[in-house]
XYZ file of C-alpha atoms in Angstrom:
700
model
C -36.487 119.604 23.302
C -39.230 117.074 22.703
C -38.766 114.396 20.186
C -40.961 114.564 17.173
C -42.495 111.224 16.183
C -40.909 109.666 13.171
C -44.204 109.395 11.216
C -45.056 113.065 11.653
C -41.586 114.181 10.645
C -41.845 111.993 7.624
C -45.226 113.512 6.672
C -43.987 117.058 6.984
C -40.952 116.292 4.938
C -43.204 114.775 2.338
C -45.270 117.985 1.988
C -42.160 120.038 1.453
C -40.479 117.702 -1.025
C -39.510 119.321 -4.371
C -38.276 117.097 -7.185
C -36.559 119.971 -8.909
C -34.161 120.309 -6.032
C -32.820 116.960 -6.922
C -33.164 117.010 -10.731
C -32.652 120.644 -11.699
C -33.184 121.957 -15.193
C -31.870 119.697 -17.931
C -31.203 121.256 -21.380
C -31.790 118.191 -23.563
C -32.392 120.073 -26.805
C -29.034 121.723 -26.990
C -26.747 120.326 -29.546
C -23.376 119.581 -28.324
C -20.649 119.987 -30.709
C -17.024 119.634 -30.344
C -14.310 120.555 -32.611
C -12.310 117.706 -31.141
C -14.606 114.952 -32.430
C -12.828 112.457 -34.607
C -14.335 109.959 -36.990
C -11.412 107.636 -36.662
C -12.555 104.096 -35.873
C -16.157 104.863 -36.748
C -16.288 102.226 -39.431
C -15.058 99.578 -37.018
C -17.711 100.525 -34.422
C -20.381 100.392 -37.121
C -19.196 96.951 -38.068
C -19.361 95.850 -34.431
C -22.934 97.215 -34.062
C -24.092 95.680 -37.304
C -25.594 92.695 -35.576
C -27.239 94.718 -32.757
C -31.035 94.658 -33.304
C -31.701 97.986 -31.602
C -29.070 99.772 -33.626
C -30.280 98.063 -36.791
C -33.872 99.173 -36.043
C -32.778 102.813 -35.514
C -30.828 102.864 -38.727
C -33.699 101.214 -40.611
C -36.283 103.831 -39.439
C -33.996 106.747 -40.233
C -34.237 108.233 -36.698
C -31.592 110.699 -35.684
C -29.313 109.367 -33.082
C -29.317 112.459 -30.929
C -33.084 112.550 -30.814
C -33.240 108.913 -29.949
C -30.703 109.458 -27.176
C -32.750 112.278 -25.662
C -35.813 110.107 -25.701
C -34.011 107.339 -23.855
C -32.647 109.703 -21.240
C -36.103 111.153 -20.605
C -37.487 107.640 -20.149
C -34.773 106.765 -17.683
C -35.379 109.945 -15.683
C -39.064 109.215 -15.538
C -38.463 105.698 -14.344
C -36.136 107.055 -11.654
C -38.755 109.492 -10.435
C -41.347 106.726 -10.323
C -39.008 104.541 -8.310
C -38.434 107.322 -5.788
C -42.183 107.766 -5.373
C -42.496 104.000 -4.712
C -39.885 104.179 -1.949
C -41.650 107.166 -0.412
C -44.941 105.236 -0.374
C -43.266 102.278 1.433
C -41.517 104.395 4.058
C -43.868 103.277 6.851
C -43.142 99.661 6.102
C -39.413 100.364 6.119
C -39.694 102.019 9.542
C -41.657 98.997 10.785
C -39.031 96.661 9.351
C -36.330 98.695 11.107
C -38.117 98.307 14.442
C -38.539 94.594 13.955
C -34.890 94.149 13.105
C -33.941 96.072 16.243
C -36.243 93.867 18.384
C -34.746 90.741 16.830
C -31.304 92.067 17.576
C -32.263 92.486 21.251
C -33.679 88.954 21.395
C -30.578 87.540 19.764
C -28.419 89.386 22.302
C -30.347 87.745 25.105
C -30.026 84.319 23.452
C -26.297 84.910 23.068
C -26.042 85.532 26.788
C -28.022 82.350 27.537
C -25.903 80.208 25.151
C -22.746 81.654 26.600
C -23.955 80.538 30.014
C -24.765 77.120 28.628
C -21.298 76.874 27.102
C -19.734 77.679 30.442
C -21.864 75.050 32.195
C -21.063 72.428 29.496
C -17.347 73.097 29.976
C -17.650 72.401 33.687
C -19.733 69.235 32.963
C -17.069 67.978 30.527
C -14.457 68.301 33.236
C -16.666 66.335 35.598
C -17.230 63.636 32.925
C -13.481 63.346 32.371
C -12.972 62.892 36.080
C -15.717 60.237 36.140
C -14.147 58.471 33.151
C -10.803 58.280 34.920
C -12.498 56.926 38.038
C -14.362 54.349 35.862
C -11.158 53.161 34.186
C -9.494 52.852 37.550
C -12.424 50.856 38.902
C -12.440 48.620 35.769
C -8.743 47.850 36.179
C -9.277 47.041 39.851
C -12.220 44.786 38.893
C -10.127 42.989 36.260
C -7.302 42.444 38.697
C -9.705 41.208 41.325
C -11.341 38.801 38.855
C -7.917 37.487 37.789
C -6.961 37.090 41.400
C -10.283 35.404 42.112
C -9.775 33.024 39.138
C -6.277 32.055 40.228
C -7.304 31.799 43.821
C -10.357 29.768 42.874
C -8.216 27.421 40.735
C -5.633 27.226 43.493
C -8.297 26.382 46.049
C -9.918 23.886 43.680
C -6.572 22.214 42.868
C -5.257 22.099 46.414
C -8.259 21.190 48.501
C -9.165 17.526 48.997
C -12.939 17.028 48.926
C -14.357 14.508 51.400
C -15.952 12.612 48.528
C -12.516 12.026 46.974
C -11.186 10.718 50.281
C -14.116 8.305 50.604
C -13.678 6.959 47.058
C -9.908 6.545 47.260
C -9.955 4.934 50.709
C -13.149 2.884 50.720
C -14.367 2.809 47.101
C -14.086 -0.086 44.679
C -11.896 0.181 41.618
C -14.383 1.086 38.899
C -15.050 3.876 36.416
C -15.734 6.418 39.178
C -12.517 5.371 40.887
C -10.620 5.964 37.634
C -11.994 9.511 37.352
C -11.144 10.214 40.996
C -7.683 8.813 40.424
C -7.178 11.235 37.547
C -8.259 14.119 39.801
C -5.823 13.012 42.496
C -3.050 12.804 39.901
C -3.748 16.391 38.828
C -3.555 17.594 42.470
C -0.241 15.805 43.005
C 1.194 17.282 39.814
C -0.122 20.726 40.821
C 1.617 20.550 44.170
C 4.887 19.330 42.681
C 4.989 21.588 39.643
C 4.083 25.076 40.911
C 6.810 26.704 43.081
C 4.300 29.217 44.465
C 2.226 26.362 45.844
C 5.183 25.007 47.770
C 5.559 28.332 49.597
C 1.868 28.596 50.504
C 0.677 27.970 54.053
C -2.292 25.946 52.768
C 0.111 23.288 51.468
C 1.233 22.444 54.997
C -2.308 21.394 55.846
C -3.125 19.642 52.547
C 0.112 17.906 51.545
C 0.078 15.202 54.254
C -3.488 14.311 53.319
C -2.647 14.137 49.617
C 0.366 11.940 50.339
C -1.760 9.557 52.401
C -4.278 9.396 49.555
C -1.485 8.678 47.053
C -0.139 5.848 49.167
C -3.613 4.409 49.657
C -4.366 4.642 45.934
C -1.051 2.991 45.027
C -1.675 0.184 47.476
C -5.202 -0.457 46.255
C -4.169 -0.264 42.584
C -1.301 -2.682 43.148
C -3.566 -5.254 44.778
C -6.212 -4.826 42.086
C -3.820 -5.155 39.145
C -1.897 -8.089 40.616
C -5.200 -9.848 41.218
C -6.144 -9.374 37.555
C -2.721 -10.625 36.464
C -3.138 -13.777 38.541
C -6.475 -14.361 36.801
C -4.483 -14.790 33.593
C -2.844 -17.887 35.080
C -6.094 -19.773 35.568
C -6.513 -22.725 33.186
C -8.737 -22.279 30.141
C -8.672 -18.486 30.546
C -9.145 -16.545 27.323
C -6.219 -14.185 27.729
C -7.127 -11.821 24.916
C -10.695 -11.296 26.141
C -9.445 -10.615 29.658
C -6.906 -8.143 28.344
C -9.284 -6.288 26.061
C -12.413 -6.192 28.221
C -10.918 -5.743 31.691
C -7.279 -4.737 31.806
C -7.487 -2.079 29.109
C -10.507 -0.637 30.875
C -8.256 0.126 33.867
C -5.084 1.029 32.000
C -5.000 4.443 33.757
C -3.972 2.617 36.911
C -0.680 1.768 35.179
C -0.284 5.388 34.071
C -0.850 6.540 37.678
C 1.747 4.113 39.008
C 4.234 5.102 36.310
C 3.856 8.810 37.227
C 3.528 8.647 41.026
C 4.971 5.303 42.176
C 7.750 4.188 39.851
C 8.997 1.474 42.197
C 5.538 -0.065 42.437
C 5.153 0.280 38.654
C 8.389 -1.679 38.214
C 6.975 -4.444 40.439
C 3.709 -4.501 38.481
C 5.587 -4.569 35.188
C 7.785 -7.434 36.384
C 4.736 -9.318 37.668
C 2.989 -9.048 34.295
C 6.117 -10.109 32.408
C 6.586 -13.115 34.682
C 2.920 -14.075 34.443
C 2.619 -13.828 30.669
C 6.011 -15.422 30.089
C 5.015 -18.491 32.085
C 1.452 -18.641 30.770
C 2.378 -18.317 27.093
C 5.353 -20.663 27.457
C 3.087 -23.287 29.002
C 0.469 -22.792 26.291
C 2.972 -23.185 23.471
C 4.617 -26.169 25.148
C 1.255 -27.918 25.467
C 0.310 -26.999 21.899
C 3.603 -28.379 20.543
C 3.140 -31.626 22.445
C -0.337 -31.973 20.952
C 0.965 -31.229 17.443
C 3.689 -33.858 17.724
C 0.993 -36.515 17.963
C -0.336 -35.409 14.567
C 2.999 -35.511 12.744
C 3.350 -37.755 9.705
C 6.879 -39.026 9.059
C 7.751 -38.270 5.441
C 11.429 -38.921 4.852
C 14.414 -40.415 6.599
C 18.110 -40.153 5.889
C 17.837 -43.078 3.448
C 15.029 -41.571 1.367
C 17.266 -40.112 -1.300
C 17.066 -39.873 -5.070
C 19.876 -42.287 -5.823
C 19.187 -44.923 -3.180
C 17.891 -48.254 -4.501
C 14.526 -49.488 -3.303
C 15.297 -53.185 -3.519
C 15.786 -54.905 -0.221
C 14.657 -57.982 1.629
C 10.915 -58.336 1.206
C 10.865 -55.693 -1.556
C 8.064 -57.387 -3.470
C 5.813 -57.203 -0.435
C 6.649 -53.606 0.462
C 6.866 -52.013 -2.980
C 3.362 -50.607 -2.818
C 3.988 -48.892 0.498
C 7.458 -47.752 -0.565
C 6.178 -46.366 -3.855
C 3.440 -44.442 -2.114
C 5.913 -43.014 0.367
C 8.571 -41.993 -2.104
C 6.420 -40.839 -4.983
C 3.550 -39.183 -3.171
C 5.365 -37.554 -0.276
C 9.139 -37.534 -0.379
C 9.790 -36.337 -3.942
C 6.427 -35.111 -5.303
C 4.808 -31.884 -4.165
C 1.254 -33.036 -4.840
C -1.342 -31.693 -2.424
C 1.316 -30.478 -0.027
C 1.238 -27.183 -1.952
C -2.148 -26.518 -0.311
C -0.381 -25.437 2.869
C 0.650 -22.224 1.082
C -2.906 -21.631 -0.113
C -4.146 -21.959 3.487
C -1.548 -19.577 4.904
C -4.187 -17.280 6.459
C -6.318 -20.092 7.898
C -6.541 -20.369 11.709
C -4.131 -22.668 13.513
C -5.027 -26.337 13.853
C -6.992 -27.441 16.887
C -5.059 -30.571 17.892
C -7.728 -32.472 19.806
C -10.179 -32.180 16.915
C -7.618 -33.486 14.425
C -6.590 -36.233 16.842
C -10.203 -37.292 17.276
C -10.417 -37.714 13.498
C -7.126 -39.671 13.494
C -5.637 -37.226 11.018
C -1.913 -36.989 10.374
C -0.127 -34.118 8.670
C 3.288 -33.492 7.107
C 5.431 -31.371 9.359
C 5.098 -28.225 7.215
C 1.350 -28.195 8.042
C 2.125 -28.367 11.751
C 4.873 -25.782 11.260
C 2.448 -23.364 9.586
C -0.082 -23.874 12.379
C 2.531 -23.279 15.087
C 3.946 -20.184 13.396
C 0.441 -18.857 12.699
C -0.440 -19.190 16.386
C 2.836 -17.504 17.296
C 2.429 -14.467 15.024
C -1.244 -13.994 16.000
C -0.442 -14.240 19.702
C 2.552 -11.944 19.292
C 0.479 -9.393 17.387
C -2.206 -9.334 20.064
C 0.321 -9.119 22.916
C 2.388 -6.444 21.170
C -0.630 -4.204 20.620
C -1.879 -4.776 24.171
C 1.430 -4.034 25.914
C 1.953 -0.958 23.786
C -1.514 0.309 24.737
C -1.570 -0.842 28.372
C 2.011 -0.104 29.428
C 2.992 2.335 26.694
C 6.199 0.359 26.148
C 7.271 -1.772 23.179
C 10.286 -3.249 24.978
C 8.104 -5.147 27.425
C 6.974 -7.442 24.594
C 10.457 -8.897 24.094
C 10.735 -9.679 27.809
C 7.394 -11.482 27.713
C 8.040 -13.485 24.526
C 11.567 -14.549 25.393
C 10.105 -17.686 27.009
C 7.557 -18.677 24.322
C 10.067 -18.117 21.528
C 12.612 -20.260 23.375
C 10.034 -23.074 23.664
C 9.259 -22.870 19.942
C 12.956 -22.686 19.053
C 13.804 -25.783 21.071
C 11.090 -27.771 19.345
C 11.922 -26.439 15.893
C 15.654 -27.055 16.226
C 15.051 -30.625 17.383
C 12.766 -31.319 14.424
C 15.008 -29.594 11.906
C 18.033 -31.561 13.084
C 16.350 -34.824 11.988
C 14.514 -33.476 8.945
C 15.476 -34.996 5.579
C 12.410 -33.766 3.698
C 13.782 -31.228 1.212
C 10.348 -30.329 -0.157
C 8.994 -29.882 3.360
C 11.902 -27.595 4.234
C 11.325 -25.519 1.099
C 7.628 -25.273 1.980
C 8.593 -24.030 5.453
C 10.852 -21.409 3.851
C 7.922 -20.182 1.769
C 5.646 -20.230 4.844
C 8.087 -18.030 6.753
C 8.232 -15.650 3.794
C 4.423 -15.389 3.739
C 4.325 -14.781 7.491
C 6.892 -12.009 7.101
C 4.598 -10.373 4.543
C 1.629 -10.744 6.904
C 3.503 -9.043 9.747
C 4.654 -6.322 7.354
C 1.072 -5.632 6.287
C 0.047 -5.526 9.947
C 2.946 -3.139 10.616
C 4.011 -5.210 13.601
C 7.831 -5.418 13.752
C 8.122 -7.425 16.969
C 8.914 -10.786 15.290
C 11.198 -9.569 12.515
C 14.380 -10.878 14.116
C 12.752 -14.208 15.022
C 11.405 -14.852 11.515
C 14.766 -13.919 10.000
C 16.476 -16.359 12.374
C 14.116 -19.200 11.400
C 14.645 -18.454 7.726
C 18.415 -18.470 8.197
C 18.136 -21.867 9.931
C 16.043 -23.435 7.170
C 18.265 -22.577 4.207
C 21.433 -24.359 5.451
C 19.371 -27.444 6.324
C 17.775 -27.428 2.881
C 21.213 -27.152 1.287
C 22.468 -30.058 3.358
C 19.521 -32.316 2.439
C 19.719 -31.232 -1.202
C 23.407 -32.146 -1.270
C 22.526 -35.566 0.131
C 20.221 -36.097 -2.841
C 22.869 -34.774 -5.203
C 25.587 -37.023 -3.781
C 23.250 -40.009 -3.849
C 23.065 -39.565 -7.628
C 26.749 -38.947 -8.052
C 27.785 -41.872 -5.850
C 24.981 -44.239 -6.812
C 25.779 -47.944 -7.120
C 25.129 -48.640 -10.787
C 25.005 -52.409 -10.336
C 22.331 -52.318 -7.645
C 20.285 -49.655 -9.444
C 20.409 -51.273 -12.892
C 17.458 -53.342 -14.036
C 17.250 -55.149 -17.330
C 14.337 -53.011 -18.450
C 14.332 -50.174 -20.984
C 11.313 -48.509 -19.403
C 11.809 -45.380 -17.214
C 13.838 -45.960 -14.082
C 12.284 -45.145 -10.699
C 15.220 -42.825 -9.970
C 14.249 -40.793 -13.030
C 10.715 -40.442 -11.731
C 12.025 -39.389 -8.344
C 14.294 -36.796 -9.919
C 11.578 -35.428 -12.218
C 9.019 -35.109 -9.406
C 11.605 -33.628 -7.058
C 12.775 -31.070 -9.638
C 9.219 -30.181 -10.682
C 8.311 -29.601 -7.028
C 11.234 -27.270 -6.375
C 10.762 -25.416 -9.666
C 7.102 -24.862 -8.820
C 8.001 -23.512 -5.376
C 10.576 -21.191 -6.931
C 8.403 -19.680 -9.674
C 7.251 -16.628 -7.708
C 10.575 -16.119 -5.912
C 13.212 -16.633 -8.611
C 15.934 -17.805 -6.262
C 19.092 -17.949 -8.363
C 20.979 -20.187 -5.921
C 18.221 -22.788 -6.123
C 18.389 -22.674 -9.923
C 22.130 -23.376 -9.765
C 21.564 -26.330 -7.445
C 18.895 -27.724 -9.778
C 21.347 -27.420 -12.651
C 23.895 -29.447 -10.679
C 21.199 -32.026 -9.941
C 20.302 -32.256 -13.646
C 23.898 -32.921 -14.606
C 24.109 -35.661 -11.946
C 20.946 -37.469 -13.085
C 22.011 -37.235 -16.701
C 25.392 -38.792 -15.904
C 23.653 -41.530 -13.921
C 21.255 -42.319 -16.781
C 24.124 -42.562 -19.247
C 25.924 -44.977 -16.906
C 22.783 -47.095 -16.497
C 22.243 -47.088 -20.260
C 25.741 -48.460 -20.834
C 24.782 -51.501 -18.794
C 22.660 -52.633 -21.780
C 24.609 -54.707 -24.293
C 22.994 -53.278 -27.431
C 23.302 -49.609 -28.444
C 19.683 -49.628 -29.544
C 18.531 -50.623 -26.047
C 20.740 -47.925 -24.556
C 19.091 -45.316 -26.777
C 15.590 -46.601 -25.980
C 16.364 -46.466 -22.242
C 17.559 -42.860 -22.485
C 14.585 -41.805 -24.621
C 12.089 -43.322 -22.188
C 13.726 -41.629 -19.197
C 14.097 -38.248 -20.909
C 10.499 -38.384 -22.116
C 9.218 -39.223 -18.620
C 11.208 -36.337 -17.142
C 9.779 -33.854 -19.645
C 6.232 -35.146 -19.119
C 6.438 -34.784 -15.322
C 7.936 -31.301 -15.574
C 5.072 -30.283 -17.860
C 2.430 -31.885 -15.630
C 3.708 -29.838 -12.693
C 2.120 -26.766 -14.268
C 5.357 -24.869 -14.705
C 7.602 -24.248 -17.666
C 10.159 -26.650 -16.196
C 12.934 -24.105 -16.397
C 16.284 -24.811 -17.990
C 16.092 -28.522 -17.167
C 13.068 -29.084 -19.391
C 14.679 -27.282 -22.311
C 17.839 -29.317 -21.941
C 16.011 -32.653 -21.793
C 13.954 -31.717 -24.854
C 17.188 -31.171 -26.774
C 18.829 -34.441 -25.695
C 15.564 -36.295 -26.331
C 15.509 -34.971 -29.871
C 19.095 -36.024 -30.521
C 18.508 -39.532 -29.096
C 15.352 -39.964 -31.160
C 17.408 -39.218 -34.272
C 19.967 -41.825 -33.200
C 17.236 -44.391 -32.532
C 15.619 -43.764 -35.923
C 18.902 -44.492 -37.667
C 19.451 -47.624 -35.573
C 15.925 -48.875 -36.289
C 16.270 -48.342 -40.039
C 19.735 -49.906 -40.057
C 18.205 -52.988 -38.503
C 15.750 -53.514 -41.395
C 17.177 -51.595 -44.370
C 20.909 -51.552 -43.834
C 21.839 -52.306 -47.501
C 19.532 -49.581 -48.791
C 20.905 -46.998 -46.324
C 24.500 -47.968 -47.036
C 23.933 -47.592 -50.789
C 22.200 -44.221 -50.475
C 24.792 -42.803 -48.087
C 27.621 -43.756 -50.448
C 25.911 -41.845 -53.246
C 25.752 -38.062 -52.807
C 22.320 -36.582 -53.411
C 23.681 -34.177 -56.042
C 25.894 -36.695 -57.957
C 26.576 -35.945 -61.602
C 25.541 -38.041 -64.566
C 29.097 -39.243 -64.973
C 29.179 -40.704 -61.485
C 25.756 -42.226 -62.003
C 26.912 -44.162 -64.974
C 29.299 -46.024 -62.705
C 26.300 -47.658 -60.958
C 25.074 -50.735 -62.737
C 21.649 -52.263 -62.852
C 23.058 -55.379 -61.273
C 24.087 -53.258 -58.285
C 20.683 -51.701 -57.595
C 18.364 -54.456 -58.793
C 18.741 -56.552 -55.585
C 18.040 -53.473 -53.458
C 14.894 -52.612 -55.396
C 13.515 -56.121 -55.351
C 14.421 -56.664 -51.696
C 12.628 -53.491 -50.646
C 9.556 -54.328 -52.720
C 9.346 -57.806 -51.270
C 9.562 -56.985 -47.576
C 9.003 -53.296 -46.894
C 5.505 -53.929 -45.537
C 6.696 -56.617 -43.162
C 9.623 -54.453 -42.105
C 7.360 -51.517 -41.348
C 5.117 -53.782 -39.292
C 8.135 -55.038 -37.333
C 9.261 -51.453 -36.749
C 5.761 -50.681 -35.508
C 5.805 -53.583 -33.043
C 9.294 -52.695 -31.932
C 8.276 -49.123 -31.133
C 5.136 -50.215 -29.290
C 7.029 -52.599 -27.036
C 10.013 -50.289 -26.493
C 8.418 -46.996 -25.440
C 6.156 -46.436 -22.485
C 4.712 -43.189 -23.828
C 2.515 -43.965 -26.848
C 2.600 -40.363 -28.032
C 6.362 -40.345 -27.971
C 6.394 -43.719 -29.776
C 4.088 -42.348 -32.461
C 6.403 -39.433 -33.097
C 9.406 -41.770 -33.271
C 7.643 -44.127 -35.724
C 6.630 -41.236 -37.923
C 10.166 -39.911 -37.925
C 11.524 -43.363 -38.824
C 9.029 -43.869 -41.680
C 9.662 -40.350 -42.981
C 13.400 -41.018 -42.991
C 12.776 -44.366 -44.753
C 10.727 -42.584 -47.390
C 13.552 -40.116 -47.896
C 16.105 -42.918 -48.362
C 13.886 -44.790 -50.820
C 13.170 -41.599 -52.796
C 16.887 -41.091 -53.252
C 17.164 -44.729 -54.414
C 14.472 -44.272 -57.056
C 16.139 -41.085 -58.300
C 19.411 -42.998 -58.628
C 17.675 -45.787 -60.567
C 16.201 -43.279 -63.004
C 19.649 -41.942 -63.796
C 21.087 -45.401 -64.617
C 21.193 -46.400 -68.288
C 18.537 -49.013 -68.755
C 17.126 -48.328 -65.332
C 13.607 -48.215 -66.733
C 13.690 -52.018 -66.739
C 13.369 -51.866 -62.952
C 10.263 -49.682 -62.959
C 8.041 -52.719 -62.542
C 9.817 -53.578 -59.283
C 9.850 -50.057 -57.852
C 7.299 -49.378 -55.119
C 5.360 -46.184 -55.680
C 5.718 -43.369 -53.207
C 1.945 -43.354 -52.690
C 2.059 -46.990 -51.574
C 4.681 -46.208 -48.993
C 2.699 -43.166 -47.802
C -0.351 -45.391 -47.451
C 1.537 -47.736 -45.147
C 2.882 -44.787 -43.155
C -0.615 -43.382 -42.650
C -2.013 -46.797 -41.731
C 0.436 -47.359 -38.885
C 0.315 -43.747 -37.784
C -3.427 -44.125 -37.268
C -3.262 -47.367 -35.384
C -0.546 -46.324 -32.989
């Protein structure tokens, strides 16, 4: 049976197509009625359709619903028939589309087969890639291990082999910068051989180790000779040790490190050689410096230069100028000697320059110079040995000799030193040097400076007690002079006290204050004993006033507050001035003073009536007749009695003021006497007395 083409079959079917077969006869005009229709819920449906435009339009036009429904159904049927006709017209295109879809399906089937093949091939490739990746990782690990092995082997070879150049430098080369670098390389090889246990088991070590040992021995030998030679250079005269240390020895300090690490016995020899060299060199330098300083020393005080020792002796009149200069300018007065503390940071003295100028110095100046040289030298040596040897203990071995030389000299000088001010200055110098070393943070001389300080204080106490005992045990008869002016012992004491007070201002040493208090009590007792040698009480008082006033003046001139001593002497001066004023007035106006003192200032009228005109009239007339002359005599007496004009002026004013007070009380007593007005013509006016007081106050 032959197949009929699809287009022809479709055309034949089209000719025989009858729409009625599909649609049939529709009776649209028949009214369908049903007895079962119910109007229940109609109102609700109408309410729901109220807002529907189509329904509203039908109801508005009055069209019957059944007719409208038939019309709609006819329209739908017509549209359906038209749609069928459209599909029939497009049948050829649908057949063509069907063929195309079938061709596409065949093509897609072929592509599916190709992609499936590709997928299979990709799966096999992935397996191959995975295998390659595993091989790559294995090769990478082997490469890493080989590189690590190569690195270690390369380092091992580098550390263990001995290059010919190194052998040439160590054996034949000079000790210079290149030699130092080669020495460091050799040190690393020696440490490598000794430190790594794997190296010791290697066969290469058997070939290399003897060569390395020979190089070590050669290096040690050459270093030893080089360093010892440099050490001996330090012994040459006029060698600047610090320059040699800083510019040469420190440059080759690795040689000491090499010996310390690889030849400890040789290092000990080198260390001992340096200690011996520097000990002898520095000891010789300090010994020579001390001998040069001794030529510059000025003798200040001896065991007889004490506060309470008399200056009179055979030939005193011819030696008083020299003695006064010695005792007042050097032994007891600080003066310019204080400058040594202001120059504490100045360089040490150069003896030959000072000797060429014929200059002499108190010992504290030489002491400062010697100690300054010592601390500067010690600082330099301490820093050098710490840097060069890496040891602080070596310093003490080196400086044992120099410190012993300085100690021997110092102890010999201190044993014969009777200069209390000089000793106190040395105590302050040591304190300043301790501060300098503290600021430098160099502790190497702490024990030495403490020892010197502990030696100075007992000596100062001993000399101070000599001065104190010289006042306590002074021979009054040999010290006394028939002169009311200040005694030379007072001046000594005042200058001595002012000097020590000035040196104690910034330190506040309580023990020194107590000693000064003991000294004040001793001088005060001595002055009272000397004053009693005068026959008249007035002369005794004048003597004490002059000495107290001089003491206060010197304490003030020293630039300090004078401490407790000044306050005490101001009080006793005030009390003695009051005594002198009374004695002076008693000498010229004894009757007036006696009368006034027997009459209380607040006596009643009844007691006043007991005083008669005959009793006061002689007093009034006597005062009027000679008060001017008496005041003039008082003025002359004060001028000749007191060395200090300012003090004399104050005393005269106090005396005249007291006189005015006595006379005022006399005039008040006269006014209270019956008939006392008869004496008014003889009474001197207060203004007249004030005029005389002002006149003499101006001229004094």
